[in-house]
Tab-separated table of C-alpha atoms in Angstrom:
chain	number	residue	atom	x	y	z
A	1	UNK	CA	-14.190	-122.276	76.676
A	2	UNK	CA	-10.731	-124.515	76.711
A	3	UNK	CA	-9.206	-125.214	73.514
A	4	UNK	CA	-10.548	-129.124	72.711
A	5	UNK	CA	-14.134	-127.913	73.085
A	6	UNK	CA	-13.501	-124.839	70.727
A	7	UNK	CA	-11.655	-127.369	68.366
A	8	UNK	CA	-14.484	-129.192	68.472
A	9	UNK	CA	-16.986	-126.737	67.613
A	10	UNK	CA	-15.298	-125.523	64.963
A	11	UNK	CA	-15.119	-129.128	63.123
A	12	UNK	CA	-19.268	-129.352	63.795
A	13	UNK	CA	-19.154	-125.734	62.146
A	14	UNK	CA	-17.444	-126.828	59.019
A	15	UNK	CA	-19.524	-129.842	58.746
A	16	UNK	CA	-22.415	-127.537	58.989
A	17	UNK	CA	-21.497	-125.311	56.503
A	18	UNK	CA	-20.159	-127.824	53.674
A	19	UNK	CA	-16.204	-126.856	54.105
A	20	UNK	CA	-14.795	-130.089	55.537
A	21	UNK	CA	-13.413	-132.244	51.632
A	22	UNK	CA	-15.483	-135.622	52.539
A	23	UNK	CA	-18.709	-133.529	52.732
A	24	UNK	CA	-18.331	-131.432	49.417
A	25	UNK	CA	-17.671	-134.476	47.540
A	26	UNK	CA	-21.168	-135.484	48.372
A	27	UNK	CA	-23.480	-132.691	46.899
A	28	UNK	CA	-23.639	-132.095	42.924
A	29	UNK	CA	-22.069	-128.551	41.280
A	30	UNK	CA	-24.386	-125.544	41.848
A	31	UNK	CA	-27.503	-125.360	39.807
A	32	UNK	CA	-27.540	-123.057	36.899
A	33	UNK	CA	-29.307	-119.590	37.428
A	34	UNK	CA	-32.173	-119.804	35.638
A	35	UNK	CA	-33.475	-117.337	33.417
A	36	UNK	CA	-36.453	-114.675	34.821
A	37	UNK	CA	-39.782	-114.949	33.216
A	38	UNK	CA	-41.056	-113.105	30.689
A	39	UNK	CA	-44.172	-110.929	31.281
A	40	UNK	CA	-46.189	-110.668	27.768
A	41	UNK	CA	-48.600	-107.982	25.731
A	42	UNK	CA	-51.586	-108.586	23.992
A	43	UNK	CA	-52.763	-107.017	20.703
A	44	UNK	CA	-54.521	-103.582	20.853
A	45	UNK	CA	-57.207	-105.320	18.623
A	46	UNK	CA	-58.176	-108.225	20.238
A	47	UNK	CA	-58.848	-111.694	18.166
A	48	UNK	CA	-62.914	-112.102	18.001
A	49	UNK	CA	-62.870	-115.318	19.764
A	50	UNK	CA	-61.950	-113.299	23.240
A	51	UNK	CA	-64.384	-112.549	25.918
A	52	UNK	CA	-64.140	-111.165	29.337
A	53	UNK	CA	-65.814	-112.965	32.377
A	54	UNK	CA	-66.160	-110.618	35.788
A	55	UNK	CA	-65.175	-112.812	38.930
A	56	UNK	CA	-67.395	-111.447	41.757
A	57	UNK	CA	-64.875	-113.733	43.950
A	58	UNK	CA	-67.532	-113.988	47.248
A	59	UNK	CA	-65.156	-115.610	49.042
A	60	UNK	CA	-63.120	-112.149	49.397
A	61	UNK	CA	-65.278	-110.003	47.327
A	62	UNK	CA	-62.605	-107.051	48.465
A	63	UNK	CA	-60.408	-109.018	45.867
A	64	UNK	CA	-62.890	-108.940	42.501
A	65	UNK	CA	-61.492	-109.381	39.181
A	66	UNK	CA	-62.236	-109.560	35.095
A	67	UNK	CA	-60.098	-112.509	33.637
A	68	UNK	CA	-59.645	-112.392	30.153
A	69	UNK	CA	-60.318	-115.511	27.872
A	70	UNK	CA	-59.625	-116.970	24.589
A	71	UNK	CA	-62.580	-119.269	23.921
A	72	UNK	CA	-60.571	-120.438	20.707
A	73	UNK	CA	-57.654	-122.120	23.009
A	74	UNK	CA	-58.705	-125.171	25.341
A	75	UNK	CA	-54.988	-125.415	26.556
A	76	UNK	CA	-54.070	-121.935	27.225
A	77	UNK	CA	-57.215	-119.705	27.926
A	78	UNK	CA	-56.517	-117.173	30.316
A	79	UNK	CA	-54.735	-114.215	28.492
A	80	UNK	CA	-54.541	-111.865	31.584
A	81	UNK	CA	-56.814	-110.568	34.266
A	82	UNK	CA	-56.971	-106.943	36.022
A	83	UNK	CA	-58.521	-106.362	39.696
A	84	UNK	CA	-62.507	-105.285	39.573
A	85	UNK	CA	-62.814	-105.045	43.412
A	86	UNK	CA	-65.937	-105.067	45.865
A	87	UNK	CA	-68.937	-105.618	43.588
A	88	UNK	CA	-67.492	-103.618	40.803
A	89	UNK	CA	-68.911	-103.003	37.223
A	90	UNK	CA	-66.388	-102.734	34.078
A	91	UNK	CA	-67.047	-101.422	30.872
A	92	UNK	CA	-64.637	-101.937	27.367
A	93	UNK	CA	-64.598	-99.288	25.160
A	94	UNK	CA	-65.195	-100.460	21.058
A	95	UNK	CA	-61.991	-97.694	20.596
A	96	UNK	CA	-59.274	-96.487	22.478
A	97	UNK	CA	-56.501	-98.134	24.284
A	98	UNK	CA	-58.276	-97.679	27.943
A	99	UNK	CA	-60.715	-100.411	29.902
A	100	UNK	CA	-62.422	-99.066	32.615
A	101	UNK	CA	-64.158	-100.047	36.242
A	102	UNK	CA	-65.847	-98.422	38.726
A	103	UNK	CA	-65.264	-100.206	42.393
A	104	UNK	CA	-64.883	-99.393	45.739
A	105	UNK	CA	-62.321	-99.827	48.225
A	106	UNK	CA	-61.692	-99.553	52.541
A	107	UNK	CA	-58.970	-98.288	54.171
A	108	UNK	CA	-59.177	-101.760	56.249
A	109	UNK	CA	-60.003	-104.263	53.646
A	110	UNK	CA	-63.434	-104.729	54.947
A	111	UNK	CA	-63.938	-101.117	56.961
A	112	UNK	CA	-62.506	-97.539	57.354
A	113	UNK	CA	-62.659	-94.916	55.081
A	114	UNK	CA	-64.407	-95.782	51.799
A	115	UNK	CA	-62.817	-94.609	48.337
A	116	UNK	CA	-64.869	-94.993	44.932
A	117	UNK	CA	-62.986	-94.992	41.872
A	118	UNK	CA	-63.457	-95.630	38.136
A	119	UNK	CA	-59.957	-97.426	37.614
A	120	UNK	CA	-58.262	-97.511	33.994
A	121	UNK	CA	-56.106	-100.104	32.841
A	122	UNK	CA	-54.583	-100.756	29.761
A	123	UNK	CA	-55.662	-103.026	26.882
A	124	UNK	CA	-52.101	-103.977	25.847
A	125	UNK	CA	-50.463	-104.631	29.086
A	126	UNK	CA	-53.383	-105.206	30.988
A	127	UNK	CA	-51.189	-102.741	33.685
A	128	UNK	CA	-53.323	-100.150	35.895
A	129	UNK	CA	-52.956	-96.424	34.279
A	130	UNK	CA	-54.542	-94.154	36.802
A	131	UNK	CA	-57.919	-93.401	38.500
A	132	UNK	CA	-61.122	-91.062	39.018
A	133	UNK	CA	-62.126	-90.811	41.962
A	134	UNK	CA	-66.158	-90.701	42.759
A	135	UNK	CA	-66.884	-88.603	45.495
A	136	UNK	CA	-69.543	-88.744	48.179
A	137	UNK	CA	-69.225	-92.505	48.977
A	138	UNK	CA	-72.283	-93.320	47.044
A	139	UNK	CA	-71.393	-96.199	44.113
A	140	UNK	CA	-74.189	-98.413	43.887
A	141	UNK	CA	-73.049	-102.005	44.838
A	142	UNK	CA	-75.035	-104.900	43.677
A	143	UNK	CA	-74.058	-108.344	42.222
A	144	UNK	CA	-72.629	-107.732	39.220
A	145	UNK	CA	-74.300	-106.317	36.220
A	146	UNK	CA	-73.309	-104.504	33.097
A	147	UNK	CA	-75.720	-101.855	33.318
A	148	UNK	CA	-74.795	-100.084	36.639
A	149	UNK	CA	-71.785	-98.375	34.764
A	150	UNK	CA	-71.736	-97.845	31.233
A	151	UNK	CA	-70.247	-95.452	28.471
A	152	UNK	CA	-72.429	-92.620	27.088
A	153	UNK	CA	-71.852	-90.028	24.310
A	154	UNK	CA	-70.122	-91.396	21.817
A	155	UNK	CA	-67.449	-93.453	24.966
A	156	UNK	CA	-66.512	-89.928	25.958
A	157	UNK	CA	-68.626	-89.889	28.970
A	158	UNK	CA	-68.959	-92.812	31.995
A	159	UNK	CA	-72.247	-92.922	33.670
A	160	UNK	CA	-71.856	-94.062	36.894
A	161	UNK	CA	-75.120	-95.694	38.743
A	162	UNK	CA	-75.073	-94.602	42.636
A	163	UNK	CA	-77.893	-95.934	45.280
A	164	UNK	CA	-78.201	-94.221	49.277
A	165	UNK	CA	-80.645	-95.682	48.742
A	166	UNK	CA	-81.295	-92.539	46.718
A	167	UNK	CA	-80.678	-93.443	42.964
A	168	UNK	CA	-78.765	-91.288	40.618
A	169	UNK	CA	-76.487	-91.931	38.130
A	170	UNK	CA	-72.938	-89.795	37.938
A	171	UNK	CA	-71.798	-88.252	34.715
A	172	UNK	CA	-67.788	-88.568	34.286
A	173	UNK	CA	-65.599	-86.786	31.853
A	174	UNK	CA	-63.126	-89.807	30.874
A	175	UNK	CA	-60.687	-87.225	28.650
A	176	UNK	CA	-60.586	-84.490	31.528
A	177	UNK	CA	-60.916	-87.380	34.324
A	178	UNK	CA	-63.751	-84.510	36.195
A	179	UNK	CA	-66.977	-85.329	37.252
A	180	UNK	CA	-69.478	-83.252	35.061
A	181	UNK	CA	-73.034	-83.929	37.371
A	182	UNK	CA	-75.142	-85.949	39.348
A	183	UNK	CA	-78.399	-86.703	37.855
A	184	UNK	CA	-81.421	-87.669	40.031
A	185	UNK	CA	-83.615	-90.658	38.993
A	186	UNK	CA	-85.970	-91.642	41.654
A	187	UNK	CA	-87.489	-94.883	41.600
A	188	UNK	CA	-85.246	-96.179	38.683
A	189	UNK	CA	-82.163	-97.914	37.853
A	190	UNK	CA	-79.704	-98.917	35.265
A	191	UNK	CA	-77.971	-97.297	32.260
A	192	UNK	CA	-79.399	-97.739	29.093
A	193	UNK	CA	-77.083	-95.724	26.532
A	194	UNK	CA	-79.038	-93.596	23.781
A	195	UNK	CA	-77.735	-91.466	21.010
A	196	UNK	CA	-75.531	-88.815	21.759
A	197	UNK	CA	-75.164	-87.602	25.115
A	198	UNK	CA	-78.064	-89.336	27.270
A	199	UNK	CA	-79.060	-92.800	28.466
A	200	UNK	CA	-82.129	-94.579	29.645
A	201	UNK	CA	-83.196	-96.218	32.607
A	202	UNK	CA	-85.820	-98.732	34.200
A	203	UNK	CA	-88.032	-97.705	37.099
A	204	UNK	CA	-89.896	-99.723	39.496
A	205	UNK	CA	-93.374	-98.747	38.108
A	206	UNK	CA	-92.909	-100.418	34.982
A	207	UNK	CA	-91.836	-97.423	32.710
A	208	UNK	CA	-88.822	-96.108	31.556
A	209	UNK	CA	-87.025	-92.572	31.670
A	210	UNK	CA	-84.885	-90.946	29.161
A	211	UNK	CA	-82.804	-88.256	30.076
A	212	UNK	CA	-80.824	-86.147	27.767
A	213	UNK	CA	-77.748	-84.286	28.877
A	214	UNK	CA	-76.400	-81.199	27.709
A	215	UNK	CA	-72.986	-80.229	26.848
A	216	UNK	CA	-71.558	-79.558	29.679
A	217	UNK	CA	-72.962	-83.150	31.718
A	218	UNK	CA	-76.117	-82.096	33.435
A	219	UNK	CA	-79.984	-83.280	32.816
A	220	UNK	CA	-81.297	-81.054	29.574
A	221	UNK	CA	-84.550	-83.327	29.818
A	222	UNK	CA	-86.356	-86.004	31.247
A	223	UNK	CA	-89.106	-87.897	29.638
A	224	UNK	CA	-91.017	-90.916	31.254
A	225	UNK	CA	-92.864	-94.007	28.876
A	226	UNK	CA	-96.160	-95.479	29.952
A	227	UNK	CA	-95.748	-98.595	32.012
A	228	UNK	CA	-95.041	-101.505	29.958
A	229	UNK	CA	-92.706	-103.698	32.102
A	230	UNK	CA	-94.860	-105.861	33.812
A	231	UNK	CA	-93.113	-105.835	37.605
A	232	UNK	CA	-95.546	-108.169	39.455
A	233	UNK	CA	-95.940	-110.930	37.108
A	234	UNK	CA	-93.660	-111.168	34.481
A	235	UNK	CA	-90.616	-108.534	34.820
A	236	UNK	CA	-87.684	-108.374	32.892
A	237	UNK	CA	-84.365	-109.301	33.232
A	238	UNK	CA	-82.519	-106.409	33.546
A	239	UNK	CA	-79.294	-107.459	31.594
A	240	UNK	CA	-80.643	-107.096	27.542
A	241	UNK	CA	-78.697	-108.407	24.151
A	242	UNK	CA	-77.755	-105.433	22.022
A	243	UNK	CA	-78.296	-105.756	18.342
A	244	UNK	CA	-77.410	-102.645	16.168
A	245	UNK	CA	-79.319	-99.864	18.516
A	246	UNK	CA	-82.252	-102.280	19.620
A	247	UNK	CA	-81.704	-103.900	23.035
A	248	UNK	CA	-83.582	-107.092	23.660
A	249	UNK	CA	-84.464	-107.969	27.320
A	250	UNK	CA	-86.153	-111.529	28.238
A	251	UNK	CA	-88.706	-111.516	31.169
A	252	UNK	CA	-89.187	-114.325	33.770
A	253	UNK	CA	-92.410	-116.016	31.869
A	254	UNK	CA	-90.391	-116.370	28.504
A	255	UNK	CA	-91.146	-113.369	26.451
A	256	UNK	CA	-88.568	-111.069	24.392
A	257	UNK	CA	-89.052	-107.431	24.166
A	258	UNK	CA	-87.500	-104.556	22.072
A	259	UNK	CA	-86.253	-101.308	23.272
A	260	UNK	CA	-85.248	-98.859	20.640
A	261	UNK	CA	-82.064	-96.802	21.695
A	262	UNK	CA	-81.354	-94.858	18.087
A	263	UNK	CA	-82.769	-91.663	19.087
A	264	UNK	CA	-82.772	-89.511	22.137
A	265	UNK	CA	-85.753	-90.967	23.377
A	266	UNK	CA	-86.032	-94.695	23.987
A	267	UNK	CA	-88.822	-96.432	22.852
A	268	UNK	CA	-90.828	-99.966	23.521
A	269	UNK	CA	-91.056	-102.087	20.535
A	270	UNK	CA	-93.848	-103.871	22.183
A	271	UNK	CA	-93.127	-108.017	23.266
A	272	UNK	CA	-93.570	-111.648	21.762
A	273	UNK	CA	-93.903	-115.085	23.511
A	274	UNK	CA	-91.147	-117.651	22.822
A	275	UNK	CA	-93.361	-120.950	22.880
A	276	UNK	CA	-94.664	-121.976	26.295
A	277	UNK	CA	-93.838	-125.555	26.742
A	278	UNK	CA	-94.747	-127.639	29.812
A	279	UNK	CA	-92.553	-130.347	31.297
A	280	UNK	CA	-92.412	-132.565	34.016
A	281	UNK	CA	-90.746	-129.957	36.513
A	282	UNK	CA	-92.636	-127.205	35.456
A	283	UNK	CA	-92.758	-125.726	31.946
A	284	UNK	CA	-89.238	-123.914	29.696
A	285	UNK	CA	-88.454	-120.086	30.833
A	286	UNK	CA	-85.150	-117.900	31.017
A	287	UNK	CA	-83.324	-118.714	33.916
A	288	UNK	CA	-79.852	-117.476	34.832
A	289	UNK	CA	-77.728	-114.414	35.231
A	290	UNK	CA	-77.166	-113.260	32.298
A	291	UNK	CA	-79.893	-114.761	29.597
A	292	UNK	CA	-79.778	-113.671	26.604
A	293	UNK	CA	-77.258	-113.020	23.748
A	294	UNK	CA	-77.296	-111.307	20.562
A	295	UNK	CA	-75.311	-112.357	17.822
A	296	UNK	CA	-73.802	-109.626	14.741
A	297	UNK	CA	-75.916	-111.820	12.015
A	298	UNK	CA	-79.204	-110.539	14.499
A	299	UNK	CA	-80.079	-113.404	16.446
A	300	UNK	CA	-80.826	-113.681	19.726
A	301	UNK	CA	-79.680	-117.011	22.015
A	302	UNK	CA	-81.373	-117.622	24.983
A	303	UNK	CA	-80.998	-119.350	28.017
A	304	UNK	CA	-83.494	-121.444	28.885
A	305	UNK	CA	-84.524	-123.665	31.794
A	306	UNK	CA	-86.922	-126.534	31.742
A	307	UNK	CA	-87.994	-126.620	35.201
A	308	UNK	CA	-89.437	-122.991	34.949
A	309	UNK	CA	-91.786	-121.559	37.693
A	310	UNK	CA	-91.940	-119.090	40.455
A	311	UNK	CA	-88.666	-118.310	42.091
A	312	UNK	CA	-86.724	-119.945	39.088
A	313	UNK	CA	-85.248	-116.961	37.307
A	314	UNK	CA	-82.401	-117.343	39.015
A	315	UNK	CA	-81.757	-121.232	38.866
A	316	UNK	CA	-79.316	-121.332	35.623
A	317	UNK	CA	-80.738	-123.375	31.934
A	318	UNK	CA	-80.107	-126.589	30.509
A	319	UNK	CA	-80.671	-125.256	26.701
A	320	UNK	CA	-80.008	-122.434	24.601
A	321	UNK	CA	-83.489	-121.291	22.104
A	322	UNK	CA	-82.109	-119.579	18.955
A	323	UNK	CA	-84.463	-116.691	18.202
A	324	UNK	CA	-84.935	-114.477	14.825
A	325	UNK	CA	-86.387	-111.335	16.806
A	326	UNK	CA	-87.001	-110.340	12.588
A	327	UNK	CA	-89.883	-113.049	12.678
A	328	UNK	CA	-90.583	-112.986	16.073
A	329	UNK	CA	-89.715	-116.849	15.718
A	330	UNK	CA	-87.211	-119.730	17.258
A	331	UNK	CA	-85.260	-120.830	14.319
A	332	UNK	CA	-83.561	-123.860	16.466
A	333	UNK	CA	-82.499	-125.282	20.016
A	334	UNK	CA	-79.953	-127.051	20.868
A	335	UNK	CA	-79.187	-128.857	24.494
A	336	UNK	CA	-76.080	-127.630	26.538
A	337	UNK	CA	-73.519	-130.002	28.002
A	338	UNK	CA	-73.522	-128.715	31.349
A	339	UNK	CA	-76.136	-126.476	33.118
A	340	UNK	CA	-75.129	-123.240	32.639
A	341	UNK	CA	-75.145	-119.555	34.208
A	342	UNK	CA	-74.396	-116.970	32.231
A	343	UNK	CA	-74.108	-116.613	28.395
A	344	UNK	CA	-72.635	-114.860	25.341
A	345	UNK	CA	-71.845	-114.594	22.283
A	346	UNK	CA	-68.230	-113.853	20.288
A	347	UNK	CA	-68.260	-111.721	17.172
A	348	UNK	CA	-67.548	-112.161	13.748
A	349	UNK	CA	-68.766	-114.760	10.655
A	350	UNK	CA	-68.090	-117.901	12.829
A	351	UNK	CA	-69.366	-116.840	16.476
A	352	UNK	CA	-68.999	-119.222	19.508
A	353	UNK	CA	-71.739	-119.147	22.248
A	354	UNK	CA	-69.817	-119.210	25.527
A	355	UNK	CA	-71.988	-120.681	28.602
A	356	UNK	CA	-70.292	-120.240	32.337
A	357	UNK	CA	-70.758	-123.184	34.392
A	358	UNK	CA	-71.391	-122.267	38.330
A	359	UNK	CA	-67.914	-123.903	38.901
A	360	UNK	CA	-66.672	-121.106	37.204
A	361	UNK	CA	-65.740	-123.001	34.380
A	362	UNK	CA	-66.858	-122.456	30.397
A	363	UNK	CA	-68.177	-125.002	27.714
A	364	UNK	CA	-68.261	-123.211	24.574
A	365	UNK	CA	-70.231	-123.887	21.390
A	366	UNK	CA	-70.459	-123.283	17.815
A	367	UNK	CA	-72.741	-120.876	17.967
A	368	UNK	CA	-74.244	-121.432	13.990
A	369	UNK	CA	-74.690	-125.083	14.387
A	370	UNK	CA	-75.090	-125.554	18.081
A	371	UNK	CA	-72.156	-127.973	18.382
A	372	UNK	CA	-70.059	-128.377	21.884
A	373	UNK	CA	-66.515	-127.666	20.727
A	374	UNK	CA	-64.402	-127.658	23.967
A	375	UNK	CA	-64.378	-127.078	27.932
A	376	UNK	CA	-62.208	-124.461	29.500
A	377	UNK	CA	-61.542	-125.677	33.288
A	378	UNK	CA	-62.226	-123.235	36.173
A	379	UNK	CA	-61.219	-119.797	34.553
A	380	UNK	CA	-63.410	-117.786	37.895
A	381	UNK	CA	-64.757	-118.627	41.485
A	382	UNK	CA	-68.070	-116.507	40.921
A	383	UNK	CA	-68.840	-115.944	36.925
A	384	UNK	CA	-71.009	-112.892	36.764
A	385	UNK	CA	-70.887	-110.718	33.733
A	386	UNK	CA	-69.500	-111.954	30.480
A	387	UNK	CA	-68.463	-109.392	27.831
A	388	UNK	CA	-67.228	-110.376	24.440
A	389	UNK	CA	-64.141	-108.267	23.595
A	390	UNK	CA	-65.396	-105.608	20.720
């Protein structure tokens, strides 16, 4: 290269670069660095007004999570969210400084070798704290629910539901981190926590089983109810409001039904009819994903669709029916703003009723007077299972 064309490339070059004097006079002084964000902690008691909403996430269900919301806070909701991946149940202890979910994972996103873990994050920071791992490949995985993993015996123990389609439930030592047994429940499903150290679940001929667990994990005994859940015609929904130790479960046709879960044994409390009331579409009847709520003064908030029939159980309500399971009455109704999906209820004197839109959005309530009070914009993709914080 002669010497004009190198000359010449090196005046392009500082051009380029900014170095010739006419050119730096043209661009402002250097932007200031700006300060690194801050990453936040929440209280270890959370305020009553906070619930957590499971995001199934179908469009990459590999990438689940559980968002954490402050219903009390149209402006700033979210307060943090943790991963929940590939159809995963969560459970949050009332004590303790742990949160828990079981999930599964691939080697290959989608395929290669499977892992099942219960996951443990922190309350505080919301920051993952270590795992169990749940041998044998066997988690059940179903659309979310809050009954295939719960916490038995007094939160020490996890019960794990698995499916092969073989059903059994695994027992997990949370202090220890050691899985204590598998327990074998053919035909049934769910976990039902009882007193102590034992659970109950449903089964597909319409009774129940109650197993009790001895010390060290495994099945002490087993004892099966009569058939009471009526599977071909008017079946329950499987996802019940707790009140005290009485869990209240909904069925398709509009009834509410008592299970007592104080002693080691569970035991039916027998059914009422909310009222039947035709419409135009059909006639009012639960409808949804998760139904029913409980508030702490005892009430029970339903959700309630008006075009009720066959098939429908699914479809999502248009009101919530206030019900004093006491008298076996409704006290009051009130009409929801939106059509809703899944519903619950906040603790404390002043409760909210929180309703999940399909959006993935919430419209929350005063839960006393039945009052709208404020919409929270998308919070989810896929709002599943809603869990007010304890």
């Amino acid at each position: 290269m002669n010497s004009r064309k190198t000359s010449k490339c090196l005046v392009t070059m500082a051009l380029i670069m900014g170095c010739h004097p006419a050119m730096a006079q043209k661009y402002p002084s250097p932007l200031p660095v700006e300060s690194i964000g801050t990453i936040e902690t929440l209280p270890a008691t959370y305020p009553r007004d906070w619930v957590f909403i499971q995001d199934a996430y179908f469009d990459s269900m590999i990438d689940g999570r559980v968002v954490l919301v402050d219903t009390s806070s149209p402006s700033q909701p979210m307060k943090g969210m943790f991963n929940a991946g590939q159809m995963a149940s969560y459970a949050v202890p009332t004590t303790g400084s742990d949160i828990y979910v079981a999930e599964t994972y691939y080697s290959r996103l989608s395929r290669g070798t499977r892992t099942d873990v219960i996951s443990i994050w922190d309350k505080v920071t919301l920051g993952w704290k270590g795992e169990i791992e749940l041998p044998g490949g066997k988690r059940g995985q179903t659309v979310p629910t809050g009954h295939n993993f719960q916490l038995i015996n007094d939160e020490k123990w996890a019960a794990v539901f698995n499916f092969t389609p073989a059903a059994s439930i695994s027992i997990v030592d949370l202090a220890s981190r050691k899985i204590l047994s598998d327990i074998d429940i053919p035909g049934c499903t769910m976990i039902y926590p009882l007193a102590g150290a034992g659970f109950m679940s449903l089964c597909a001929d319409g009774t129940m089983a109650s197993i009790r667990l001895k010390p060290n994990g495994e099945a002490e005994t087993t004892v099966s109810s009569k058939p009471f859940n009526v599977i071909d015609d008017n079946p329950m929904f499987m996802t019940p409001a707790r009140i005290g130790t009485t869990a209240w479960f909904a069925t398709f046709k509009g009834d509410i039904r008592g299970i007592d879960l104080s002693g080691t044994v569970a035991r039916d409390l027998g059914a009422f009819a909310l009222p039947r009331e035709k419409t135009a579409e059909g006639e009012w009847r639960p409808g949804g994903w998760q139904v029913i709520a409980g508030s702490d003064a005892g009430l029970l908030y339903v959700l309630m669709n008006s075009a009720g029939k066959e098939g429908s159980h699914k479809d999502g309500g248009s009101e919530i029916w206030v019900v004093d399971p006491k008298t076996k009455q409704r006290t009051s109704r009130f009409a929801l703003k939106s059509p809703a999906f899944t519903i619950q209820v906040t603790h404390g004197a002043t409760p909210r009723l929180v309703a999940a839109l399909p959006d993935g959005s919430m419209d929350v309530y005063d839960a006393t007077a039945g009052q709208f009070q404020h919409h929270l914009g998308p919070m989810v993709h896929s709002p599943y299972v809603m869990v007010a914080a304890p």
